[in-house]
mmCIF file of C-alpha atoms and ligand atoms in Angstrom:
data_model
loop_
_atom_site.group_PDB
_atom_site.id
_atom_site.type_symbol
_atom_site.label_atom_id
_atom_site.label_comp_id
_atom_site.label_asym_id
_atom_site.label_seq_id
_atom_site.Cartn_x
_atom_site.Cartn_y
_atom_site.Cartn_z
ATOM 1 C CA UNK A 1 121.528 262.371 -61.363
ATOM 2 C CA UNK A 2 123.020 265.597 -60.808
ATOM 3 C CA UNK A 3 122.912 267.546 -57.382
ATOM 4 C CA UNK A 4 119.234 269.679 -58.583
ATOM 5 C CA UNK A 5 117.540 266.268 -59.237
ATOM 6 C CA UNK A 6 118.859 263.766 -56.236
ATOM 7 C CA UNK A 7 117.724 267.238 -54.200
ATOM 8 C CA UNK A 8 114.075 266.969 -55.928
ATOM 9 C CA UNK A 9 113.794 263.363 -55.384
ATOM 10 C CA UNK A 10 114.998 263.272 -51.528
ATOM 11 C CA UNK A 11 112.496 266.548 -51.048
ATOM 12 C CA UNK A 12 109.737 264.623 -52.626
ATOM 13 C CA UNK A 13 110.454 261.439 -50.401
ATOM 14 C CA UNK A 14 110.293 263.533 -46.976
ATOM 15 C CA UNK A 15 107.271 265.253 -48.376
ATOM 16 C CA UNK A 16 105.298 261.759 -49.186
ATOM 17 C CA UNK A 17 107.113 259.884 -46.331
ATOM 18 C CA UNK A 18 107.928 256.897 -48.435
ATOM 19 C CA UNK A 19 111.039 255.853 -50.187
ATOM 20 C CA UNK A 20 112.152 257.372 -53.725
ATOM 21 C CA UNK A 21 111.327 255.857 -56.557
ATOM 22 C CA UNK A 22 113.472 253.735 -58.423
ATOM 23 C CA UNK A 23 114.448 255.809 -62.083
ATOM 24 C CA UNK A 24 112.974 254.348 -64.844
ATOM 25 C CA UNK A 25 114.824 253.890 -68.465
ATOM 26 C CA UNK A 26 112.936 254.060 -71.581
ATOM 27 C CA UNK A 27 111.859 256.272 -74.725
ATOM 28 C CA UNK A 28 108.494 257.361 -74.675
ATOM 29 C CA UNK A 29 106.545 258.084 -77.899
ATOM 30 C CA UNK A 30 104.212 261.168 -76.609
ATOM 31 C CA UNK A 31 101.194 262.967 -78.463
ATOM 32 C CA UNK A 32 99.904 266.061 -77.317
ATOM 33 C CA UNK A 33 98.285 269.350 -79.570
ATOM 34 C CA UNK A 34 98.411 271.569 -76.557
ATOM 35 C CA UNK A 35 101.947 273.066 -75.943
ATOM 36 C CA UNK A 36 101.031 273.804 -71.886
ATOM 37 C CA UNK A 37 99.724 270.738 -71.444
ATOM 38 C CA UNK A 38 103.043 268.793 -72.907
ATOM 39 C CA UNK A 39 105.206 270.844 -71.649
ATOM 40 C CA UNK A 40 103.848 269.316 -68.294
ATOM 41 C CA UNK A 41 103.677 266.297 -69.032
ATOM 42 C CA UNK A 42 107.523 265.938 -70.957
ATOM 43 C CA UNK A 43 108.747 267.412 -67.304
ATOM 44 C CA UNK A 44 106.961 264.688 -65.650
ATOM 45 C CA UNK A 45 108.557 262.080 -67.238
ATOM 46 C CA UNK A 46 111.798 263.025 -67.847
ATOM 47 C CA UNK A 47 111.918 263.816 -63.938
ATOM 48 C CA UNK A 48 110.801 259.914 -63.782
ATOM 49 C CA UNK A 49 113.829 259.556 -66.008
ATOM 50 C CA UNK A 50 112.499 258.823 -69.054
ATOM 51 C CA UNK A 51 113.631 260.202 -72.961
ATOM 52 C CA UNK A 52 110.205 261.753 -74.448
ATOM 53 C CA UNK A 53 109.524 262.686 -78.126
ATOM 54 C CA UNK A 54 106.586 264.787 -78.384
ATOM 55 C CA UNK A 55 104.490 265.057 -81.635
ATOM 56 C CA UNK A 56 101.836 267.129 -82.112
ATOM 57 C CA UNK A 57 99.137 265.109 -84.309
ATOM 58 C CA UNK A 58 99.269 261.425 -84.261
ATOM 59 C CA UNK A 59 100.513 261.005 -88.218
ATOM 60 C CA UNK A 60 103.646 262.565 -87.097
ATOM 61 C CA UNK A 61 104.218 260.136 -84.551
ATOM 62 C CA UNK A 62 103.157 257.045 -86.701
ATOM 63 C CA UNK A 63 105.868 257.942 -88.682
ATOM 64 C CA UNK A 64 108.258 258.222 -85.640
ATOM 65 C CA UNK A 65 106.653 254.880 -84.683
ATOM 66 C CA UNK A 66 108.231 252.939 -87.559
ATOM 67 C CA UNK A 67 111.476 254.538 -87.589
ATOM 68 C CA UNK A 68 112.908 254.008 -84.158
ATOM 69 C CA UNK A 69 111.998 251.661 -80.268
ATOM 70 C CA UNK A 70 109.564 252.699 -78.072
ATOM 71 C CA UNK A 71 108.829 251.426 -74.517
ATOM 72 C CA UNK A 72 105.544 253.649 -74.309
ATOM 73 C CA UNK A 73 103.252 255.338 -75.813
ATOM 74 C CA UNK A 74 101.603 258.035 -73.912
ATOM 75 C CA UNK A 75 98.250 259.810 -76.298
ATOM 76 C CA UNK A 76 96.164 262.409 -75.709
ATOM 77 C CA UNK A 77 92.518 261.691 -77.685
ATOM 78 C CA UNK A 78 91.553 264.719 -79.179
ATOM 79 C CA UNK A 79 93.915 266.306 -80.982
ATOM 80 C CA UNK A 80 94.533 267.996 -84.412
ATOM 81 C CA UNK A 81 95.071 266.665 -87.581
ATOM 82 C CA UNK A 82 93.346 263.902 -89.665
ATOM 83 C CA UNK A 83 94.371 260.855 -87.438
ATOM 84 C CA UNK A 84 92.413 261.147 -84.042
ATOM 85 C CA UNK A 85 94.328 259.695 -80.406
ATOM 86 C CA UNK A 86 91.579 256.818 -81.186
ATOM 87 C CA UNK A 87 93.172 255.960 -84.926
ATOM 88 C CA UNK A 88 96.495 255.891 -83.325
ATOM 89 C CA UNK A 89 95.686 253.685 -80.491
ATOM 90 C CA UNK A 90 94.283 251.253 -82.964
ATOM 91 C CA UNK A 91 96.728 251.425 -85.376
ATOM 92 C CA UNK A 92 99.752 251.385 -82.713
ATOM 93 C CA UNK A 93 98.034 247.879 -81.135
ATOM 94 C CA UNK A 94 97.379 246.465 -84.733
ATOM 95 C CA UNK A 95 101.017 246.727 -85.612
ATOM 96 C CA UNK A 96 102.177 246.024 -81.787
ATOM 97 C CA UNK A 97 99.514 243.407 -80.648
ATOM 98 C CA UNK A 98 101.978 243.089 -77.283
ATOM 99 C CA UNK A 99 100.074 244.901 -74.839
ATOM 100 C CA UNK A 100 102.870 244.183 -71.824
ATOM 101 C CA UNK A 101 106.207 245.043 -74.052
ATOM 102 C CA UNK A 102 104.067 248.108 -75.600
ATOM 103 C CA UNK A 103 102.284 249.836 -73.013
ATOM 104 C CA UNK A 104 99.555 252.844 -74.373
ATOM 105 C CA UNK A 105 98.095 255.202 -72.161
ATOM 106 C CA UNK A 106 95.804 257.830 -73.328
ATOM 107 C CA UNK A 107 94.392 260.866 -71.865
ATOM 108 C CA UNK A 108 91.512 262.871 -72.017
ATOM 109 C CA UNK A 109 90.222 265.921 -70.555
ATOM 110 C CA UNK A 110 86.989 264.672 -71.154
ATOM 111 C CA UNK A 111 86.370 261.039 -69.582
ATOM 112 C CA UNK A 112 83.167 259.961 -71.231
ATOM 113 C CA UNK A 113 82.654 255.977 -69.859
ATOM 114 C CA UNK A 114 81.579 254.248 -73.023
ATOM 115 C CA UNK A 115 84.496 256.393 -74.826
ATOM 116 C CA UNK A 116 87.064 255.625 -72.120
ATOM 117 C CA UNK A 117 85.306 251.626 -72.924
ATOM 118 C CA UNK A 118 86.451 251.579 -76.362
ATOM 119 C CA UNK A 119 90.001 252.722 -75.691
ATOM 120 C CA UNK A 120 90.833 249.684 -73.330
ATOM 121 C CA UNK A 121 88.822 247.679 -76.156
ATOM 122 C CA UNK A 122 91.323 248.983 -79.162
ATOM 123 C CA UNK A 123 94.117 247.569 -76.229
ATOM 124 C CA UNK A 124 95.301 250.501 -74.079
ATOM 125 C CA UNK A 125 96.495 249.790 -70.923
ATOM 126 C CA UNK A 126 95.511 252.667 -69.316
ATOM 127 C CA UNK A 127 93.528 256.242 -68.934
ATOM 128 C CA UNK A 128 94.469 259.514 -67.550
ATOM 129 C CA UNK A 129 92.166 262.097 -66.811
ATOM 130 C CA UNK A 130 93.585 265.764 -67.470
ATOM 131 C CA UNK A 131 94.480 267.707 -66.102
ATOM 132 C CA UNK A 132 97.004 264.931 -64.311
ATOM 133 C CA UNK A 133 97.404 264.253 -61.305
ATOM 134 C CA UNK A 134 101.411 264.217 -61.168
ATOM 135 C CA UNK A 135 101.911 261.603 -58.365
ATOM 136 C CA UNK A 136 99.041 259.166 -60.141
ATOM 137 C CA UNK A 137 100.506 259.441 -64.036
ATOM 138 C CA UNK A 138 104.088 258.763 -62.452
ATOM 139 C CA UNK A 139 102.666 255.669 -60.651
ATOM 140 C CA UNK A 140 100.568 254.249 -63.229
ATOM 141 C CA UNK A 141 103.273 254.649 -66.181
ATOM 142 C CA UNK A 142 106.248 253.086 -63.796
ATOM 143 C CA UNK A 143 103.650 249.999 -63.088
ATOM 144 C CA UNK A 144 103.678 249.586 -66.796
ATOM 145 C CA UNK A 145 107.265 250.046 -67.171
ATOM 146 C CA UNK A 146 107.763 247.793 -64.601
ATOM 147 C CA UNK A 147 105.557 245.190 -65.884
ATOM 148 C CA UNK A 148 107.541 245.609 -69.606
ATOM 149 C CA UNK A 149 110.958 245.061 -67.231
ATOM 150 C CA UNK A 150 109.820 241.948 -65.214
ATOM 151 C CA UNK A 151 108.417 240.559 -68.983
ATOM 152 C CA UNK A 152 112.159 241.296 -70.874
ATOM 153 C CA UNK A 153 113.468 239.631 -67.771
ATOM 154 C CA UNK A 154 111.440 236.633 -68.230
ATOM 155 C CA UNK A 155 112.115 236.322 -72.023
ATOM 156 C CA UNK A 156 115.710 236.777 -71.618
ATOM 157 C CA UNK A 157 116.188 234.029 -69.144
ATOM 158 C CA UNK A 158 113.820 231.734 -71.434
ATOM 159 C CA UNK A 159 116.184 232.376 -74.096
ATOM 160 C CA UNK A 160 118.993 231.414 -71.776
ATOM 161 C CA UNK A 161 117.786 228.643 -70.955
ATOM 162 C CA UNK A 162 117.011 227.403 -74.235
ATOM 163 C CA UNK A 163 120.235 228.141 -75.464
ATOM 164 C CA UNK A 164 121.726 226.045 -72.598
ATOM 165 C CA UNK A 165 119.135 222.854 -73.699
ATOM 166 C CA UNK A 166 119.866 223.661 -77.459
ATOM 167 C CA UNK A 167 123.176 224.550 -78.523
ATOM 168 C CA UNK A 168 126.471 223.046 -77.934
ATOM 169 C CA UNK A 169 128.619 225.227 -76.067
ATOM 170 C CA UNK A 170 131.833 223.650 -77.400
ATOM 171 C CA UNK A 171 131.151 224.410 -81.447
ATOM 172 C CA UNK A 172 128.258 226.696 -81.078
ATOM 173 C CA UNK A 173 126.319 224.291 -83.247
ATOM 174 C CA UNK A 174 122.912 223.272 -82.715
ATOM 175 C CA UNK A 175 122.568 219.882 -80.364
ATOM 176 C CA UNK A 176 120.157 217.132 -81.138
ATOM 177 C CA UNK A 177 117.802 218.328 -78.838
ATOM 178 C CA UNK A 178 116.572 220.130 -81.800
ATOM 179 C CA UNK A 179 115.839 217.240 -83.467
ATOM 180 C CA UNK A 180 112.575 217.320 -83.250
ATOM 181 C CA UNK A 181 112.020 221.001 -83.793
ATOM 182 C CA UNK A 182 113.306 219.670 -87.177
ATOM 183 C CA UNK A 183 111.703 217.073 -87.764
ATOM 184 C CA UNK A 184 108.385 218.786 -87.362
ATOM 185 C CA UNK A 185 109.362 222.190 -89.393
ATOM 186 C CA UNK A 186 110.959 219.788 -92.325
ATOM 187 C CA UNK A 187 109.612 216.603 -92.077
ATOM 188 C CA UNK A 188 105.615 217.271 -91.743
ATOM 189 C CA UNK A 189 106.095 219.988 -95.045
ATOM 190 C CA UNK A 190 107.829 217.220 -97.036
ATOM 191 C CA UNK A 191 105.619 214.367 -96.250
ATOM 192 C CA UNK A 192 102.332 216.857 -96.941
ATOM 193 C CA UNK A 193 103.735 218.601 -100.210
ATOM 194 C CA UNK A 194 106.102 215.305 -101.345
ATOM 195 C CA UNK A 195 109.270 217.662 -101.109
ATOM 196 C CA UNK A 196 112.638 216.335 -101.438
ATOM 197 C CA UNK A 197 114.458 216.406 -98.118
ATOM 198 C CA UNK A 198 118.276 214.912 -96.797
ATOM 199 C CA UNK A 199 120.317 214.109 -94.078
ATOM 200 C CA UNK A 200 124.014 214.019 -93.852
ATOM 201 C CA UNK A 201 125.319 212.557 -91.211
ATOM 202 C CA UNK A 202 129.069 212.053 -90.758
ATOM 203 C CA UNK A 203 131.611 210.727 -88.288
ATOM 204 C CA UNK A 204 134.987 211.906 -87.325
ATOM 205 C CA UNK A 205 137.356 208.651 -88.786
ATOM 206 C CA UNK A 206 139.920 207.546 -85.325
ATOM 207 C CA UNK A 207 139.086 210.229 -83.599
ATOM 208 C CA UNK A 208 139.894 208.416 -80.334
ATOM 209 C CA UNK A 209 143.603 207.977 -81.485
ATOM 210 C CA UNK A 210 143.494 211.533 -81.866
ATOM 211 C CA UNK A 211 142.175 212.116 -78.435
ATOM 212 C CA UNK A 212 145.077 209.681 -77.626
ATOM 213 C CA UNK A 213 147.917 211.105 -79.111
ATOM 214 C CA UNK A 214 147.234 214.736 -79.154
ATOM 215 C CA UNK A 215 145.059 215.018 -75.781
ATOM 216 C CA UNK A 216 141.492 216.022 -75.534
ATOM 217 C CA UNK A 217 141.576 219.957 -76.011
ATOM 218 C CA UNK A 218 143.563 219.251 -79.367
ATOM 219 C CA UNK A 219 140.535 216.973 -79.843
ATOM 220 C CA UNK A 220 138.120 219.532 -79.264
ATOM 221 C CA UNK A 221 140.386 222.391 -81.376
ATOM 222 C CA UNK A 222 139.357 219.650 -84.204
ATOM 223 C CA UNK A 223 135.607 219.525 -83.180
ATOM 224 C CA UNK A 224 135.356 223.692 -83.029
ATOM 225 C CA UNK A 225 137.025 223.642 -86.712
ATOM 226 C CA UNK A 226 134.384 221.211 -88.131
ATOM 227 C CA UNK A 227 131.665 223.158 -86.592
ATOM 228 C CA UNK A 228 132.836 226.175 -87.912
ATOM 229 C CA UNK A 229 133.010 224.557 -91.536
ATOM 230 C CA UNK A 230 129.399 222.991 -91.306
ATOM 231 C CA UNK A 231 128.216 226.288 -89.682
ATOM 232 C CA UNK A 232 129.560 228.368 -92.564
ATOM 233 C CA UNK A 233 129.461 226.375 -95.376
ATOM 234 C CA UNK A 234 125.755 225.172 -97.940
ATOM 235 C CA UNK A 235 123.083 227.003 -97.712
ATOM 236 C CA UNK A 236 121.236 229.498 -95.368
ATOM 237 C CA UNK A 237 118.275 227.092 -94.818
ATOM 238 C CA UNK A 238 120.343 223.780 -94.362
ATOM 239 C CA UNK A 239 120.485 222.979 -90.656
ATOM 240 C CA UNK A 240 123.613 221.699 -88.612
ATOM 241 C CA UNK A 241 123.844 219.666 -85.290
ATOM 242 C CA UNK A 242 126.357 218.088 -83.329
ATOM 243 C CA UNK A 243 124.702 214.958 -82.759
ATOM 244 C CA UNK A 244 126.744 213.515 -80.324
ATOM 245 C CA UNK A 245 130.302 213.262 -79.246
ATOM 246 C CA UNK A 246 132.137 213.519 -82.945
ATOM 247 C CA UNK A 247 129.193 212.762 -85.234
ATOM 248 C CA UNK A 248 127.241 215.600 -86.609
ATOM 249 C CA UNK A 249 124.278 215.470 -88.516
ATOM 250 C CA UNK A 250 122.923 218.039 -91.752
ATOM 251 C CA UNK A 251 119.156 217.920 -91.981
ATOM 252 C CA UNK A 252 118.627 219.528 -95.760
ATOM 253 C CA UNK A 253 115.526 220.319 -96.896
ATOM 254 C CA UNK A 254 114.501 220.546 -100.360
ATOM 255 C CA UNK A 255 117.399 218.562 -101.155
ATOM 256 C CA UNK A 256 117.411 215.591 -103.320
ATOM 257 C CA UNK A 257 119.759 212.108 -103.073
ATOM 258 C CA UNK A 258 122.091 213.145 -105.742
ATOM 259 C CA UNK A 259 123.094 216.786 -104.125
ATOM 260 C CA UNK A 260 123.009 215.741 -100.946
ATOM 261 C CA UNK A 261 125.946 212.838 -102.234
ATOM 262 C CA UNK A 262 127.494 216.124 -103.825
ATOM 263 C CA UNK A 263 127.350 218.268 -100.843
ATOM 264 C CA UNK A 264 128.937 215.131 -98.643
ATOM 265 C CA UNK A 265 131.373 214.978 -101.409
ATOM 266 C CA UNK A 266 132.410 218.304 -101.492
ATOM 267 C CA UNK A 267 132.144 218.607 -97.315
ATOM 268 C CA UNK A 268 134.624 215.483 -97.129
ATOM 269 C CA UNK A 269 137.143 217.044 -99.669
ATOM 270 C CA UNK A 270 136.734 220.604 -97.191
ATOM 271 C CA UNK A 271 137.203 218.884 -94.165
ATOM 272 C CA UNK A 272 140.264 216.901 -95.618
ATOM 273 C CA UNK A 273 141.744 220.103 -96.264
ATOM 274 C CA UNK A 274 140.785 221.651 -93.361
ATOM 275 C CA UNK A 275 143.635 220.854 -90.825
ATOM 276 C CA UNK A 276 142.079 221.722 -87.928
ATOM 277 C CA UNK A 277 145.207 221.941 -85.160
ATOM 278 C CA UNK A 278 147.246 221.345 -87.528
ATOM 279 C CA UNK A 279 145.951 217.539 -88.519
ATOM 280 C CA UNK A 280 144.575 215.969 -91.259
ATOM 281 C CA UNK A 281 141.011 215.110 -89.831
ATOM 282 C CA UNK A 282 138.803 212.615 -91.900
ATOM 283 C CA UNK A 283 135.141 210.916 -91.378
ATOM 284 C CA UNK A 284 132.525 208.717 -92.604
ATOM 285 C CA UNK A 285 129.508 210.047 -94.255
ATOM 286 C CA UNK A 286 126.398 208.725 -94.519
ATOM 287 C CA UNK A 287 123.584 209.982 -97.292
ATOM 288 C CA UNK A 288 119.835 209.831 -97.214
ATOM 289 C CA UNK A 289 116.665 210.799 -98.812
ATOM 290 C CA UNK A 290 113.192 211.213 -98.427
ATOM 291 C CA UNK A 291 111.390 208.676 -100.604
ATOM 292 C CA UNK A 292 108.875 210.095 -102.809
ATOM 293 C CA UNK A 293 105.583 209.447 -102.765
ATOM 294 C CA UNK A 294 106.122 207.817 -98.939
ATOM 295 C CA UNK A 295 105.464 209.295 -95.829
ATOM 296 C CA UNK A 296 108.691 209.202 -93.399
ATOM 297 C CA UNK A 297 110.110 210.498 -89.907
ATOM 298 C CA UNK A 298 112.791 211.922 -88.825
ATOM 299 C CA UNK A 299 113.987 208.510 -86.565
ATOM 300 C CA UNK A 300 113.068 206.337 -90.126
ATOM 301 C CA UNK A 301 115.450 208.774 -92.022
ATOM 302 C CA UNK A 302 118.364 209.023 -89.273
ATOM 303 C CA UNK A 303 118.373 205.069 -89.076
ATOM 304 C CA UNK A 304 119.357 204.750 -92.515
ATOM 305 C CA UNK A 305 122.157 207.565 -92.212
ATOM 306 C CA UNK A 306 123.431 205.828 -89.603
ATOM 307 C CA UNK A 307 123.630 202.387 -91.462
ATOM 308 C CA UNK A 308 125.324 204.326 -94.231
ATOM 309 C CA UNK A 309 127.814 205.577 -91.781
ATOM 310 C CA UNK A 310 128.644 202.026 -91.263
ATOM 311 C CA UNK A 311 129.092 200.955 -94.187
ATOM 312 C CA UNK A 312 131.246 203.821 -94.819
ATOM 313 C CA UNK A 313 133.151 203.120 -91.902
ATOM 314 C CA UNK A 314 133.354 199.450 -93.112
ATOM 315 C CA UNK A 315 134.983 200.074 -96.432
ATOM 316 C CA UNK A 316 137.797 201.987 -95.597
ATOM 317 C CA UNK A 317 136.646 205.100 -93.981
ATOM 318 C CA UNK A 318 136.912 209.169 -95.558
ATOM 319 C CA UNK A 319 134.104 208.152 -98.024
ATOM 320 C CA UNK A 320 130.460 208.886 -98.940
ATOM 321 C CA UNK A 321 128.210 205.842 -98.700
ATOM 322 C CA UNK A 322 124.007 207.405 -100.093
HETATM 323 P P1 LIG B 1 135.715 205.462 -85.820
HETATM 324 O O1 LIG B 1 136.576 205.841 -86.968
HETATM 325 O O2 LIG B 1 135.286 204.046 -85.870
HETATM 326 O O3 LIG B 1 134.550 206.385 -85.680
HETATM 327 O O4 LIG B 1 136.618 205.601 -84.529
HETATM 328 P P2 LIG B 1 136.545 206.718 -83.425
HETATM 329 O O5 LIG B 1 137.773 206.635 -82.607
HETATM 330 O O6 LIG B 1 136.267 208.044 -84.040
HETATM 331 O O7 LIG B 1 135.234 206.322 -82.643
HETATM 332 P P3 LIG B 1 134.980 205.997 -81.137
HETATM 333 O O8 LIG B 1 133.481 205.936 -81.032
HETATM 334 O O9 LIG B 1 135.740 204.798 -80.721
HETATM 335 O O10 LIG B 1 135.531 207.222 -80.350
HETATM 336 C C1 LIG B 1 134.942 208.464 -80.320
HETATM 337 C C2 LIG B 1 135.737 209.348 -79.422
HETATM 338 O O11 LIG B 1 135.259 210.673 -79.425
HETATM 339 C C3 LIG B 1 135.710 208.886 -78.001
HETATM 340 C C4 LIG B 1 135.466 210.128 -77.216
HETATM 341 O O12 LIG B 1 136.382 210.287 -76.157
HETATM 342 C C5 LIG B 1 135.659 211.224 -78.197
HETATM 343 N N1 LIG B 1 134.859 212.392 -77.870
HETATM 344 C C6 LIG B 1 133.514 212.469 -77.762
HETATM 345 N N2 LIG B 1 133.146 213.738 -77.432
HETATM 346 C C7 LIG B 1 134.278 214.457 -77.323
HETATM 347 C C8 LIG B 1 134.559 215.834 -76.996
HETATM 348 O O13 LIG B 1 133.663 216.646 -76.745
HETATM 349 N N3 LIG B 1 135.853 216.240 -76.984
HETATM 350 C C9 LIG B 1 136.876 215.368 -77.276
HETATM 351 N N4 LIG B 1 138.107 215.840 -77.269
HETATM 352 N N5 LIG B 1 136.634 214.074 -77.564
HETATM 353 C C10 LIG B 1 135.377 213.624 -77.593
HETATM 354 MG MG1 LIG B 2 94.183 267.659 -77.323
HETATM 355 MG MG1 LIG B 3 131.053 207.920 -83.328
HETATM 356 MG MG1 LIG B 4 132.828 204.860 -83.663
HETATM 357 MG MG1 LIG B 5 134.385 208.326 -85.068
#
């Protein structure tokens, strides 16, 4: 704030007796046909701190709509042009169903009830009469605002917290807590449409001795570089997990038995090759399919990798048992 608006803001605050109001952030998306009347209004809310584009007729600003982020949308109903404040509203909430992280408001000059009805039914959040009230538009739009805030806040720290149940923070891969995400965005498609659909799952070959001999961040320098080669190698839609300590698991859908052996084949040549801290790393894979025609889980499926990792490990390790 410069010196004019911290002046403003301390001048309101003895005037009202109550303590100034918190600046808000956002870009507001604003539709008005009368020049006095925006000219107003855009004062308003940039003294609330917030960036306004003003459009005169509502196709104008469903074009600015698509092209860049809004945190509000602030309409007046009648104005010019072919799209009335009413199409917008409706269109906006069609494309934005999110009433909380896209606020409308609309205004009127002329608040008929059943009219002002069928704006909260098309999903505003809110009516202002004009000509505004200055105090009551600032209040009601930073409720809104706040209410988008406290919602962002929410989400973010549901993401957070997901991420901390979901992904391993040591290789960034996915843990096998989102095993059964997997098994129920893979596994229920295959078994309905008889789709094709693999697991990998592989083993790091003495890793202890490497542990042993090298210490345990050398052992987890090794565990970052296969991540990073499972993360970044195959395709987009395959997904990788760290399973547990050194075992990681591909689930691959539409996949068959024979590329799925390739894919192993080809991952146990990369990671031979890979040298991650400077050692030659090996491991044990284990190859399975869906059977056709047979309805099978995810816990089914993993059983049989595992066996194959077994057997792997049990004839010689740094081989592909399917
Ligand atoms: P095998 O070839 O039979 O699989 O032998 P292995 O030594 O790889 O298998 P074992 O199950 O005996 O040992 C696995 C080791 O992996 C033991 C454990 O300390 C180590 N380990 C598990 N998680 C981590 C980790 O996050 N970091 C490091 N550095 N080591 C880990
Ligand atoms: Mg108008
Ligand atoms: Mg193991
Ligand atoms: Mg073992
Ligand atoms: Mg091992």
């Amino acid at each position: 704030h410069d010196k004019t608006n911290i002046r403003d803001l301390f001048h309101q605050a003895a005037r009202y007796g109550r303590p100034v109001e918190h600046a808000h952030e956002g870009h507001v998306l604003y539709v008005e046909d009368s020049p006095t009347v925006a000219r107003v209004m855009t004062r308003i809310l940039e003294g609330m701190g917030l960036e306004v584009a003003h459009f005169r007729s509502a196709s104008a600003a469903l074009t600015a709509f698509d092209e860049g982020t809004w945190d509000l949308v602030l309409s007046d109903i009648l104005v010019e042009g072919d799209i009335s404040g009413m199409g917008l509203v409706s269109r906006l909430r069609h494309r934005f169903p999110d009433k909380t992280s896209l606020p409308i408001v609309a205004m009127s000059g002329l608040d008929d009830p059943n009219r002002r009805a069928e704006l909260f039914r098309l999903g505003v959040n809110d009516f202002v009469t004009k000509p505004v009230l200055e105090d009551e538009v600032r209040a009601r739009i930073g409720n809104l605002l706040a209410n988008k805030r406290l919602l962002e806040e929410v989400q973010s720290q549901r993401q957070k917290l997901y991420d901390m149940a979901m992904i391993d923070p040591l290789t960034g891969l996915r843990n096998r807590n989102v095993l059964a995400e997997c098994a129920a965005r893979f596994f229920t498609e295959a078994n309905q449409k008889d789709m094709a659909l693999s697991l990998i799952l592989l083993d790091i070959d003495h890793f202890k001795q490497i542990n042993d001999s090298h210490g345990h961040l050398v052992g987890d320098e090794v565990l970052v570089g296969i991540g990073e080669l499972l993360r970044t190698t195959g395709r987009e839609v395959d997904v990788a997990l760290r399973f547990g300590g050194e075992e990681f698991l591909l689930v691959l859908p539409e996949c068959d038995l024979f590329d799925a052996h390739t894919r192993a084949e080809e991952l146990r040549q990369q990671l031979r090759e890979l040298q991650p801290a400077g050692l030659t790393i090996t491991a044990s894979f284990g190859v399975t399919s869906r059977p056709c025609g047979r309805e099978i889980d995810m816990n089914d499926l993993f059983r049989v990798a595992d066996q194959a990792v077994y057997q792997a490990k049990s004839e010689g390790r740094d081989c592909v048992v399917s």
